[in-house]
Each structure stands twice: as C-alpha cells, then as structure tokens.
PDB file of C-alpha atoms in Angstrom:
ATOM      1  CA  UNK A   1    -157.708-119.024  32.498  1.00 78.00           C
ATOM      2  CA  UNK A   2    -160.200-116.335  31.586  1.00 89.00           C
ATOM      3  CA  UNK A   3    -159.699-112.609  31.202  1.00 95.00           C
ATOM      4  CA  UNK A   4    -161.989-109.835  32.478  1.00 96.00           C
ATOM      5  CA  UNK A   5    -161.512-106.121  31.802  1.00 96.00           C
ATOM      6  CA  UNK A   6    -163.619-102.960  31.807  1.00 97.00           C
ATOM      7  CA  UNK A   7    -164.368-101.725  28.280  1.00 96.00           C
ATOM      8  CA  UNK A   8    -166.489 -98.927  26.909  1.00 95.00           C
ATOM      9  CA  UNK A   9    -169.714-100.938  26.941  1.00 90.00           C
ATOM     10  CA  UNK A  10    -169.276-102.576  30.353  1.00 94.00           C
ATOM     11  CA  UNK A  11    -167.179-105.499  31.550  1.00 96.00           C
ATOM     12  CA  UNK A  12    -165.797-107.829  28.909  1.00 96.00           C
ATOM     13  CA  UNK A  13    -164.860-111.392  29.735  1.00 96.00           C
ATOM     14  CA  UNK A  14    -163.012-113.954  27.637  1.00 97.00           C
ATOM     15  CA  UNK A  15    -164.045-117.360  28.933  1.00 97.00           C
ATOM     16  CA  UNK A  16    -162.209-120.491  27.698  1.00 96.00           C
ATOM     17  CA  UNK A  17    -164.261-123.209  26.045  1.00 95.00           C
ATOM     18  CA  UNK A  18    -164.073-126.346  28.184  1.00 92.00           C
ATOM     19  CA  UNK A  19    -164.343-128.597  25.121  1.00 92.00           C
ATOM     20  CA  UNK A  20    -161.938-126.853  22.746  1.00 93.00           C
ATOM     21  CA  UNK A  21    -158.577-125.640  24.079  1.00 90.00           C
ATOM     22  CA  UNK A  22    -158.196-122.693  21.670  1.00 95.00           C
ATOM     23  CA  UNK A  23    -161.801-121.493  21.695  1.00 97.00           C
ATOM     24  CA  UNK A  24    -163.237-118.623  23.720  1.00 97.00           C
ATOM     25  CA  UNK A  25    -166.586-117.041  24.474  1.00 97.00           C
ATOM     26  CA  UNK A  26    -166.689-113.244  24.654  1.00 96.00           C
ATOM     27  CA  UNK A  27    -169.190-111.901  27.197  1.00 94.00           C
ATOM     28  CA  UNK A  28    -170.276-108.303  27.842  1.00 92.00           C
ATOM     29  CA  UNK A  29    -171.753-107.747  31.292  1.00 90.00           C
ATOM     30  CA  UNK A  30    -172.444-111.471  31.454  1.00 89.00           C
ATOM     31  CA  UNK A  31    -174.237-111.712  28.106  1.00 86.00           C
ATOM     32  CA  UNK A  32    -172.589-114.034  25.530  1.00 90.00           C
ATOM     33  CA  UNK A  33    -171.569-111.852  22.622  1.00 91.00           C
ATOM     34  CA  UNK A  34    -169.223-113.914  20.429  1.00 94.00           C
ATOM     35  CA  UNK A  35    -167.522-117.280  20.218  1.00 96.00           C
ATOM     36  CA  UNK A  36    -164.067-117.475  18.642  1.00 97.00           C
ATOM     37  CA  UNK A  37    -162.228-120.682  17.745  1.00 97.00           C
ATOM     38  CA  UNK A  38    -158.608-119.725  17.175  1.00 97.00           C
ATOM     39  CA  UNK A  39    -157.750-123.210  15.881  1.00 97.00           C
ATOM     40  CA  UNK A  40    -160.588-123.194  13.348  1.00 97.00           C
ATOM     41  CA  UNK A  41    -161.993-119.749  12.411  1.00 98.00           C
ATOM     42  CA  UNK A  42    -164.445-121.431  10.042  1.00 97.00           C
ATOM     43  CA  UNK A  43    -166.234-123.034  13.008  1.00 96.00           C
ATOM     44  CA  UNK A  44    -169.261-120.985  14.038  1.00 97.00           C
ATOM     45  CA  UNK A  45    -170.833-122.007  17.353  1.00 95.00           C
ATOM     46  CA  UNK A  46    -173.606-119.466  17.961  1.00 96.00           C
ATOM     47  CA  UNK A  47    -176.609-120.285  15.820  1.00 96.00           C
ATOM     48  CA  UNK A  48    -177.222-116.734  14.593  1.00 96.00           C
ATOM     49  CA  UNK A  49    -173.569-116.431  13.562  1.00 97.00           C
ATOM     50  CA  UNK A  50    -173.780-119.755  11.748  1.00 97.00           C
ATOM     51  CA  UNK A  51    -176.749-118.450   9.758  1.00 98.00           C
ATOM     52  CA  UNK A  52    -174.866-115.288   8.879  1.00 98.00           C
ATOM     53  CA  UNK A  53    -171.956-117.482   7.847  1.00 98.00           C
ATOM     54  CA  UNK A  54    -174.267-119.417   5.528  1.00 98.00           C
ATOM     55  CA  UNK A  55    -175.294-116.113   3.964  1.00 98.00           C
ATOM     56  CA  UNK A  56    -171.635-115.158   3.504  1.00 98.00           C
ATOM     57  CA  UNK A  57    -171.045-118.534   1.850  1.00 98.00           C
ATOM     58  CA  UNK A  58    -173.613-117.584  -0.805  1.00 98.00           C
ATOM     59  CA  UNK A  59    -172.249-114.086  -1.452  1.00 98.00           C
ATOM     60  CA  UNK A  60    -170.152-115.384  -4.374  1.00 97.00           C
ATOM     61  CA  UNK A  61    -168.918-118.705  -5.784  1.00 97.00           C
ATOM     62  CA  UNK A  62    -166.940-120.723  -3.189  1.00 95.00           C
ATOM     63  CA  UNK A  63    -163.518-119.313  -2.387  1.00 95.00           C
ATOM     64  CA  UNK A  64    -163.904-116.127  -4.401  1.00 98.00           C
ATOM     65  CA  UNK A  65    -162.824-112.986  -2.472  1.00 98.00           C
ATOM     66  CA  UNK A  66    -165.587-110.569  -1.518  1.00 98.00           C
ATOM     67  CA  UNK A  67    -165.839-107.107   0.015  1.00 98.00           C
ATOM     68  CA  UNK A  68    -167.725-107.170   3.315  1.00 98.00           C
ATOM     69  CA  UNK A  69    -168.764-104.368   5.648  1.00 98.00           C
ATOM     70  CA  UNK A  70    -169.426-105.586   9.193  1.00 98.00           C
ATOM     71  CA  UNK A  71    -171.428-103.207  11.368  1.00 98.00           C
ATOM     72  CA  UNK A  72    -170.587-104.371  14.876  1.00 97.00           C
ATOM     73  CA  UNK A  73    -167.357-106.209  15.566  1.00 96.00           C
ATOM     74  CA  UNK A  74    -167.332-107.820  19.004  1.00 94.00           C
ATOM     75  CA  UNK A  75    -164.994-110.809  18.930  1.00 97.00           C
ATOM     76  CA  UNK A  76    -164.580-110.415  15.124  1.00 98.00           C
ATOM     77  CA  UNK A  77    -165.965-113.924  14.628  1.00 98.00           C
ATOM     78  CA  UNK A  78    -167.552-113.338  11.218  1.00 98.00           C
ATOM     79  CA  UNK A  79    -164.619-111.372   9.759  1.00 98.00           C
ATOM     80  CA  UNK A  80    -162.376-114.290  10.792  1.00 98.00           C
ATOM     81  CA  UNK A  81    -164.809-116.716   9.144  1.00 98.00           C
ATOM     82  CA  UNK A  82    -164.872-114.825   5.844  1.00 98.00           C
ATOM     83  CA  UNK A  83    -161.078-114.456   5.857  1.00 98.00           C
ATOM     84  CA  UNK A  84    -160.642-118.197   6.443  1.00 98.00           C
ATOM     85  CA  UNK A  85    -163.209-119.307   3.858  1.00 98.00           C
ATOM     86  CA  UNK A  86    -162.560-116.602   1.258  1.00 98.00           C
ATOM     87  CA  UNK A  87    -158.858-115.658   1.265  1.00 98.00           C
ATOM     88  CA  UNK A  88    -157.964-112.181  -0.046  1.00 98.00           C
ATOM     89  CA  UNK A  89    -161.386-110.793   0.850  1.00 98.00           C
ATOM     90  CA  UNK A  90    -161.471-107.110   1.804  1.00 98.00           C
ATOM     91  CA  UNK A  91    -163.284-106.444   5.053  1.00 98.00           C
ATOM     92  CA  UNK A  92    -164.169-103.310   6.984  1.00 98.00           C
ATOM     93  CA  UNK A  93    -165.479-103.540  10.540  1.00 98.00           C
ATOM     94  CA  UNK A  94    -167.228-100.792  12.518  1.00 98.00           C
ATOM     95  CA  UNK A  95    -166.949-101.242  16.286  1.00 97.00           C
ATOM     96  CA  UNK A  96    -167.699 -98.312  18.573  1.00 97.00           C
ATOM     97  CA  UNK A  97    -166.086 -99.915  21.636  1.00 97.00           C
ATOM     98  CA  UNK A  98    -162.395 -99.429  20.891  1.00 97.00           C
ATOM     99  CA  UNK A  99    -161.363-100.865  24.263  1.00 97.00           C
ATOM    100  CA  UNK A 100    -163.174-104.101  23.427  1.00 97.00           C
ATOM    101  CA  UNK A 101    -161.426-104.235  20.053  1.00 97.00           C
ATOM    102  CA  UNK A 102    -158.041-103.727  21.736  1.00 97.00           C
ATOM    103  CA  UNK A 103    -158.774-106.540  24.194  1.00 97.00           C
ATOM    104  CA  UNK A 104    -159.907-108.927  21.453  1.00 97.00           C
ATOM    105  CA  UNK A 105    -156.962-108.145  19.190  1.00 97.00           C
ATOM    106  CA  UNK A 106    -154.507-108.574  22.061  1.00 97.00           C
ATOM    107  CA  UNK A 107    -155.891-111.825  23.446  1.00 97.00           C
ATOM    108  CA  UNK A 108    -157.357-113.315  20.245  1.00 97.00           C
ATOM    109  CA  UNK A 109    -155.117-111.846  17.535  1.00 97.00           C
ATOM    110  CA  UNK A 110    -156.031-111.792  13.866  1.00 97.00           C
ATOM    111  CA  UNK A 111    -153.882-113.491  11.255  1.00 96.00           C
ATOM    112  CA  UNK A 112    -151.670-110.785   9.772  1.00 94.00           C
ATOM    113  CA  UNK A 113    -152.399-111.926   6.237  1.00 96.00           C
ATOM    114  CA  UNK A 114    -156.098-111.158   6.600  1.00 98.00           C
ATOM    115  CA  UNK A 115    -157.313-107.911   5.032  1.00 98.00           C
ATOM    116  CA  UNK A 116    -159.487-106.847   7.963  1.00 98.00           C
ATOM    117  CA  UNK A 117    -159.604-103.199   8.972  1.00 98.00           C
ATOM    118  CA  UNK A 118    -161.402-102.323  12.183  1.00 97.00           C
ATOM    119  CA  UNK A 119    -162.676 -98.751  12.470  1.00 96.00           C
ATOM    120  CA  UNK A 120    -163.491 -97.350  15.886  1.00 96.00           C
ATOM    121  CA  UNK A 121    -166.781 -95.560  15.435  1.00 96.00           C
ATOM    122  CA  UNK A 122    -170.551 -95.663  15.380  1.00 97.00           C
ATOM    123  CA  UNK A 123    -171.962 -98.181  12.907  1.00 98.00           C
ATOM    124  CA  UNK A 124    -174.221 -95.676  11.176  1.00 98.00           C
ATOM    125  CA  UNK A 125    -171.465 -93.109  10.801  1.00 98.00           C
ATOM    126  CA  UNK A 126    -169.137 -95.701   9.256  1.00 98.00           C
ATOM    127  CA  UNK A 127    -171.941 -96.940   7.010  1.00 98.00           C
ATOM    128  CA  UNK A 128    -172.725 -93.492   5.660  1.00 98.00           C
ATOM    129  CA  UNK A 129    -169.010 -92.912   4.909  1.00 97.00           C
ATOM    130  CA  UNK A 130    -168.676 -96.184   2.988  1.00 98.00           C
ATOM    131  CA  UNK A 131    -168.179 -95.575  -0.749  1.00 98.00           C
ATOM    132  CA  UNK A 132    -171.246 -96.200  -2.860  1.00 98.00           C
ATOM    133  CA  UNK A 133    -171.296 -99.706  -4.305  1.00 98.00           C
ATOM    134  CA  UNK A 134    -168.290-100.921  -2.279  1.00 98.00           C
ATOM    135  CA  UNK A 135    -169.696-103.985  -0.506  1.00 98.00           C
ATOM    136  CA  UNK A 136    -170.784-107.355  -1.809  1.00 98.00           C
ATOM    137  CA  UNK A 137    -172.258-107.982   1.631  1.00 98.00           C
ATOM    138  CA  UNK A 138    -173.214-105.700   4.516  1.00 98.00           C
ATOM    139  CA  UNK A 139    -173.767-107.469   7.843  1.00 98.00           C
ATOM    140  CA  UNK A 140    -175.442-105.453  10.602  1.00 98.00           C
ATOM    141  CA  UNK A 141    -174.929-107.101  14.002  1.00 97.00           C
ATOM    142  CA  UNK A 142    -175.160-103.919  16.050  1.00 97.00           C
ATOM    143  CA  UNK A 143    -176.009-104.178  19.738  1.00 94.00           C
ATOM    144  CA  UNK A 144    -175.622-101.778  22.634  1.00 90.00           C
ATOM    145  CA  UNK A 145    -175.671-104.181  25.524  1.00 84.00           C
ATOM    146  CA  UNK A 146    -178.365-106.651  24.482  1.00 88.00           C
ATOM    147  CA  UNK A 147    -180.410-104.186  22.390  1.00 94.00           C
ATOM    148  CA  UNK A 148    -180.187-102.953  18.811  1.00 97.00           C
ATOM    149  CA  UNK A 149    -179.724 -99.151  19.008  1.00 97.00           C
ATOM    150  CA  UNK A 150    -182.653 -97.130  17.721  1.00 98.00           C
ATOM    151  CA  UNK A 151    -180.698 -95.234  15.072  1.00 98.00           C
ATOM    152  CA  UNK A 152    -179.690 -98.553  13.444  1.00 98.00           C
ATOM    153  CA  UNK A 153    -183.272 -99.775  12.960  1.00 98.00           C
ATOM    154  CA  UNK A 154    -184.682 -97.295  10.464  1.00 98.00           C
ATOM    155  CA  UNK A 155    -185.529 -96.829   6.804  1.00 98.00           C
ATOM    156  CA  UNK A 156    -182.752 -94.242   6.587  1.00 98.00           C
ATOM    157  CA  UNK A 157    -180.236 -96.767   7.939  1.00 98.00           C
ATOM    158  CA  UNK A 158    -181.401 -99.400   5.437  1.00 98.00           C
ATOM    159  CA  UNK A 159    -181.148 -96.858   2.616  1.00 98.00           C
ATOM    160  CA  UNK A 160    -177.534 -96.192   3.589  1.00 98.00           C
ATOM    161  CA  UNK A 161    -176.866 -99.930   3.487  1.00 98.00           C
ATOM    162  CA  UNK A 162    -178.466-100.157   0.043  1.00 98.00           C
ATOM    163  CA  UNK A 163    -176.185 -97.384  -1.227  1.00 98.00           C
ATOM    164  CA  UNK A 164    -173.112 -99.206   0.073  1.00 98.00           C
ATOM    165  CA  UNK A 165    -173.972-102.421  -1.792  1.00 98.00           C
ATOM    166  CA  UNK A 166    -172.468-103.350  -5.132  1.00 98.00           C
ATOM    167  CA  UNK A 167    -174.852-104.563  -7.864  1.00 98.00           C
ATOM    168  CA  UNK A 168    -176.171-107.921  -6.728  1.00 97.00           C
ATOM    169  CA  UNK A 169    -174.998-107.306  -3.162  1.00 98.00           C
ATOM    170  CA  UNK A 170    -176.921-108.381  -0.061  1.00 98.00           C
ATOM    171  CA  UNK A 171    -177.754-106.907   3.317  1.00 99.00           C
ATOM    172  CA  UNK A 172    -178.041-109.183   6.372  1.00 98.00           C
ATOM    173  CA  UNK A 173    -179.255-108.024   9.779  1.00 98.00           C
ATOM    174  CA  UNK A 174    -179.236-109.742  13.164  1.00 98.00           C
ATOM    175  CA  UNK A 175    -181.997-108.642  15.540  1.00 98.00           C
ATOM    176  CA  UNK A 176    -183.608-110.078  18.678  1.00 97.00           C
ATOM    177  CA  UNK A 177    -187.223-110.163  19.769  1.00 98.00           C
ATOM    178  CA  UNK A 178    -189.788-112.275  21.575  1.00 97.00           C
ATOM    179  CA  UNK A 179    -193.483-112.685  22.328  1.00 96.00           C
ATOM    180  CA  UNK A 180    -195.633-111.359  19.483  1.00 97.00           C
ATOM    181  CA  UNK A 181    -192.467-110.071  17.764  1.00 98.00           C
ATOM    182  CA  UNK A 182    -193.581-106.453  17.256  1.00 98.00           C
ATOM    183  CA  UNK A 183    -190.011-105.235  16.760  1.00 98.00           C
ATOM    184  CA  UNK A 184    -189.233-107.927  14.177  1.00 98.00           C
ATOM    185  CA  UNK A 185    -192.454-107.210  12.269  1.00 98.00           C
ATOM    186  CA  UNK A 186    -191.579-103.530  11.981  1.00 98.00           C
ATOM    187  CA  UNK A 187    -188.048-104.399  10.899  1.00 98.00           C
ATOM    188  CA  UNK A 188    -189.485-106.528   8.101  1.00 98.00           C
ATOM    189  CA  UNK A 189    -191.644-103.564   7.072  1.00 98.00           C
ATOM    190  CA  UNK A 190    -188.602-101.286   7.225  1.00 98.00           C
ATOM    191  CA  UNK A 191    -186.519-103.434   4.897  1.00 98.00           C
ATOM    192  CA  UNK A 192    -189.451-104.006   2.543  1.00 98.00           C
ATOM    193  CA  UNK A 193    -189.752-100.221   2.214  1.00 98.00           C
ATOM    194  CA  UNK A 194    -186.209-100.119   0.795  1.00 98.00           C
ATOM    195  CA  UNK A 195    -185.499-103.485  -0.852  1.00 98.00           C
ATOM    196  CA  UNK A 196    -187.677-105.411  -3.308  1.00 98.00           C
ATOM    197  CA  UNK A 197    -186.377-108.755  -2.018  1.00 98.00           C
ATOM    198  CA  UNK A 198    -186.591-109.556   1.718  1.00 98.00           C
ATOM    199  CA  UNK A 199    -186.592-112.781   3.727  1.00 98.00           C
ATOM    200  CA  UNK A 200    -186.391-113.740   7.382  1.00 98.00           C
ATOM    201  CA  UNK A 201    -184.678-116.712   9.052  1.00 98.00           C
ATOM    202  CA  UNK A 202    -185.365-117.820  12.633  1.00 97.00           C
ATOM    203  CA  UNK A 203    -186.076-120.776  14.857  1.00 96.00           C
ATOM    204  CA  UNK A 204    -189.717-121.885  14.620  1.00 96.00           C
ATOM    205  CA  UNK A 205    -190.046-121.472  18.401  1.00 96.00           C
ATOM    206  CA  UNK A 206    -189.034-117.815  18.114  1.00 97.00           C
ATOM    207  CA  UNK A 207    -191.433-117.250  15.224  1.00 96.00           C
ATOM    208  CA  UNK A 208    -194.249-118.745  17.284  1.00 94.00           C
ATOM    209  CA  UNK A 209    -193.437-116.452  20.205  1.00 92.00           C
ATOM    210  CA  UNK A 210    -192.446-119.350  22.446  1.00 93.00           C
ATOM    211  CA  UNK A 211    -189.097-117.839  23.362  1.00 94.00           C
ATOM    212  CA  UNK A 212    -186.964-114.715  22.953  1.00 97.00           C
ATOM    213  CA  UNK A 213    -184.224-115.128  20.359  1.00 96.00           C
ATOM    214  CA  UNK A 214    -182.351-113.974  17.282  1.00 96.00           C
ATOM    215  CA  UNK A 215    -183.874-113.427  13.858  1.00 98.00           C
ATOM    216  CA  UNK A 216    -181.869-112.846  10.689  1.00 98.00           C
ATOM    217  CA  UNK A 217    -183.233-110.548   7.981  1.00 98.00           C
ATOM    218  CA  UNK A 218    -181.826-110.755   4.461  1.00 98.00           C
ATOM    219  CA  UNK A 219    -182.464-108.171   1.751  1.00 98.00           C
ATOM    220  CA  UNK A 220    -181.334-107.314  -1.767  1.00 98.00           C
ATOM    221  CA  UNK A 221    -182.426-105.676  -5.006  1.00 98.00           C
ATOM    222  CA  UNK A 222    -182.039-108.987  -6.872  1.00 98.00           C
ATOM    223  CA  UNK A 223    -183.558-112.415  -6.110  1.00 98.00           C
ATOM    224  CA  UNK A 224    -182.207-114.042  -2.955  1.00 98.00           C
ATOM    225  CA  UNK A 225    -180.692-117.563  -3.026  1.00 98.00           C
ATOM    226  CA  UNK A 226    -183.246-118.903  -0.572  1.00 98.00           C
ATOM    227  CA  UNK A 227    -183.355-122.458  -1.884  1.00 98.00           C
ATOM    228  CA  UNK A 228    -179.580-122.696  -1.533  1.00 98.00           C
ATOM    229  CA  UNK A 229    -179.749-121.116   1.927  1.00 98.00           C
ATOM    230  CA  UNK A 230    -182.355-123.630   3.016  1.00 97.00           C
ATOM    231  CA  UNK A 231    -180.222-126.542   1.816  1.00 97.00           C
ATOM    232  CA  UNK A 232    -177.130-125.175   3.546  1.00 96.00           C
ATOM    233  CA  UNK A 233    -178.984-124.928   6.877  1.00 96.00           C
ATOM    234  CA  UNK A 234    -180.595-128.368   6.615  1.00 95.00           C
ATOM    235  CA  UNK A 235    -177.872-130.094   8.606  1.00 91.00           C
ATOM    236  CA  UNK A 236    -177.471-127.436  11.299  1.00 92.00           C
ATOM    237  CA  UNK A 237    -178.044-128.452  14.932  1.00 91.00           C
ATOM    238  CA  UNK A 238    -180.940-125.985  15.297  1.00 90.00           C
ATOM    239  CA  UNK A 239    -183.642-125.776  12.654  1.00 88.00           C
ATOM    240  CA  UNK A 240    -183.971-122.452  10.874  1.00 94.00           C
ATOM    241  CA  UNK A 241    -187.193-121.572   9.056  1.00 97.00           C
ATOM    242  CA  UNK A 242    -187.216-119.142   6.130  1.00 98.00           C
ATOM    243  CA  UNK A 243    -190.152-116.753   5.737  1.00 98.00           C
ATOM    244  CA  UNK A 244    -190.530-115.128   2.318  1.00 98.00           C
ATOM    245  CA  UNK A 245    -193.089-113.805  -0.141  1.00 97.00           C
ATOM    246  CA  UNK A 246    -196.715-113.932   0.953  1.00 98.00           C
ATOM    247  CA  UNK A 247    -195.768-115.660   4.212  1.00 97.00           C
ATOM    248  CA  UNK A 248    -193.486-112.757   5.079  1.00 98.00           C
ATOM    249  CA  UNK A 249    -196.263-110.262   4.277  1.00 98.00           C
ATOM    250  CA  UNK A 250    -198.502-112.228   6.630  1.00 98.00           C
ATOM    251  CA  UNK A 251    -195.755-112.146   9.263  1.00 98.00           C
ATOM    252  CA  UNK A 252    -195.497-108.362   8.898  1.00 98.00           C
ATOM    253  CA  UNK A 253    -199.206-108.236   9.796  1.00 96.00           C
ATOM    254  CA  UNK A 254    -199.653-104.603   8.772  1.00 96.00           C
ATOM    255  CA  UNK A 255    -196.679-103.294  10.759  1.00 98.00           C
ATOM    256  CA  UNK A 256    -195.285-100.006   9.442  1.00 98.00           C
ATOM    257  CA  UNK A 257    -191.698 -99.065   8.571  1.00 98.00           C
ATOM    258  CA  UNK A 258    -189.594 -97.289  11.211  1.00 98.00           C
ATOM    259  CA  UNK A 259    -188.156 -93.852  10.446  1.00 98.00           C
ATOM    260  CA  UNK A 260    -185.578 -91.845  12.337  1.00 98.00           C
ATOM    261  CA  UNK A 261    -188.117 -89.554  13.992  1.00 98.00           C
ATOM    262  CA  UNK A 262    -189.868 -92.429  15.788  1.00 97.00           C
ATOM    263  CA  UNK A 263    -187.128 -95.047  16.180  1.00 98.00           C
ATOM    264  CA  UNK A 264    -186.806 -97.134  19.322  1.00 97.00           C
ATOM    265  CA  UNK A 265    -184.232 -99.685  20.403  1.00 97.00           C
ATOM    266  CA  UNK A 266    -185.083-103.381  20.284  1.00 98.00           C
ATOM    267  CA  UNK A 267    -186.763-104.824  23.396  1.00 96.00           C
ATOM    268  CA  UNK A 268    -184.893-105.725  26.562  1.00 94.00           C
ATOM    269  CA  UNK A 269    -184.367-109.508  26.707  1.00 93.00           C
ATOM    270  CA  UNK A 270    -185.868-111.382  29.657  1.00 91.00           C
ATOM    271  CA  UNK A 271    -183.333-112.018  32.419  1.00 77.00           C
ATOM    272  CA  UNK A 272    -183.486-115.771  31.937  1.00 73.00           C
ATOM    273  CA  UNK A 273    -182.107-115.506  28.389  1.00 68.00           C
ATOM    274  CA  UNK A 274    -178.545-115.132  29.679  1.00 54.00           C
ATOM    275  CA  UNK A 275    -178.667-117.346  32.720  1.00 44.00           C
ATOM    276  CA  UNK A 276    -175.893-119.899  32.691  1.00 39.00           C
TER     277      UNK A 276
END
C-alpha cells in the first residue's frame, strides 16, 4: 500500500513497485523523483541515476571508500548505492525539503551502519560550507519541482563545487532539457568556464531534440575516464552517448556561460513527460 503526505515541495507519494516487493517509487506532485529498492540498494532503475551510479563506480578503485557530497537528496537512492557498493564511504547530503527527508527515512530507512549525513538546507549554501578539498565526488541532482533552480546553474555554483573537490575529484550534474537544448548548451559552457575537462552523457534522442529528457554533465581538472564510462554503459537498457572534445564544443554552439546575475531555472517539462 502506498503512502502520500504533504511535504515542503508539494505532495510526496511512495508507490510500491508491482514487480519487486521491497521497491518503491518516490513521486513529488505526480512526477517520479526517485526509485528505491530496499532489498538491493545497488539496483538503479531510473536511467539518469544509473549513469550517475556508473560515474560513482569510477570515482576510485572498486570497493574503496570515497567521500561524496550529494546536492539534492530525494529518496536517497544514490547515497544508498554508494554505501552498498563502497562500504565505509563518507557521504553528506543536502536536501532542502526536511519533511520529505523525514518521510523517506521513516518509510524507507537507511542502514544504521552507513555513514550518510543528511543536512536540511539549500544545496548552494551547503556546498559553499563544505571544506575545501573534502569530496572525491560532488553530485548535483537539484530540482525544485521538475526544474533546476537558477542559483544552482551558474559559474559561481560550479566554482564552489570545484573548491569542494579533492585533487582528482569529479563533479557530476543532472539536468533536463528538450528541443534545441538551449539550457544544456549553456550548462556545458558554464562548466567549461570552470573545468578544463568536461563531457556530456545523454540518450541520442534527447541530443537530437526528439524528446525532453535528462542529460548528465561530468567535469574535472584531470582527464575523465570516458572510455571506461562508455564500456560500463554498453550493456545498459537505454543507450547513452558521450559527447566530448571537439564534438562537445560543436554541441555548445557558441552558447555563453551563465552567471548569477542572469541565471534562470531549467525549462518546464512538457506535460506528457510525466503521464503514466
């Protein structure tokens, strides 16, 4: 039986998975936000979360603990994944909706042995308070409703993420866009203004503007493990294409970086995106 409660960002629902008895989908105002498999935290169902999981897999040699800062918590799917695949990892989570966190922790509790600390607060505020060089991986999956908030899309935000990264650390960002992808192109420009190494991963249909969907940006100051990432995604149910180098410059198509003074939230998804 499902659960529905008002939270700070709307109405949250926990809907049981019909195929897996201990798995749940977390929805906010009807939009799927997370999928949590309590029996197997290493199982990632949503494609964008699977891609972020692949990136986490490459953050260090297999099984080695890492320090991860998650900006956006939701159902805490990725912190659970890292804890299950990399025991003893230290993880900080920023989630502004404390009522949602309380609901998730009550109904889908975390293993007590996991070193996951959830901070109730704005993602950018938590990011700027993170000690310099603390994180091996920063994952930004920040949405207000179905849109990335404007203040989390800028050069200044990316610079704060860069400061939080340890040497060799990586920054991964989940965004959403459609059509000619103007938001995604400016986000590529924004990260390229801060990091020397940037790549993008998305479905070919999204890259061609055929449908609205998620795109993952990956950035670092050192070379990215893109060959390894490509191999790890080869067997995934949905194909992910990696754009890098000259192809990524072509994708940017002259778009300019976003700064705080001119920032805008990501576009509103078409209504049909969330139709069941």
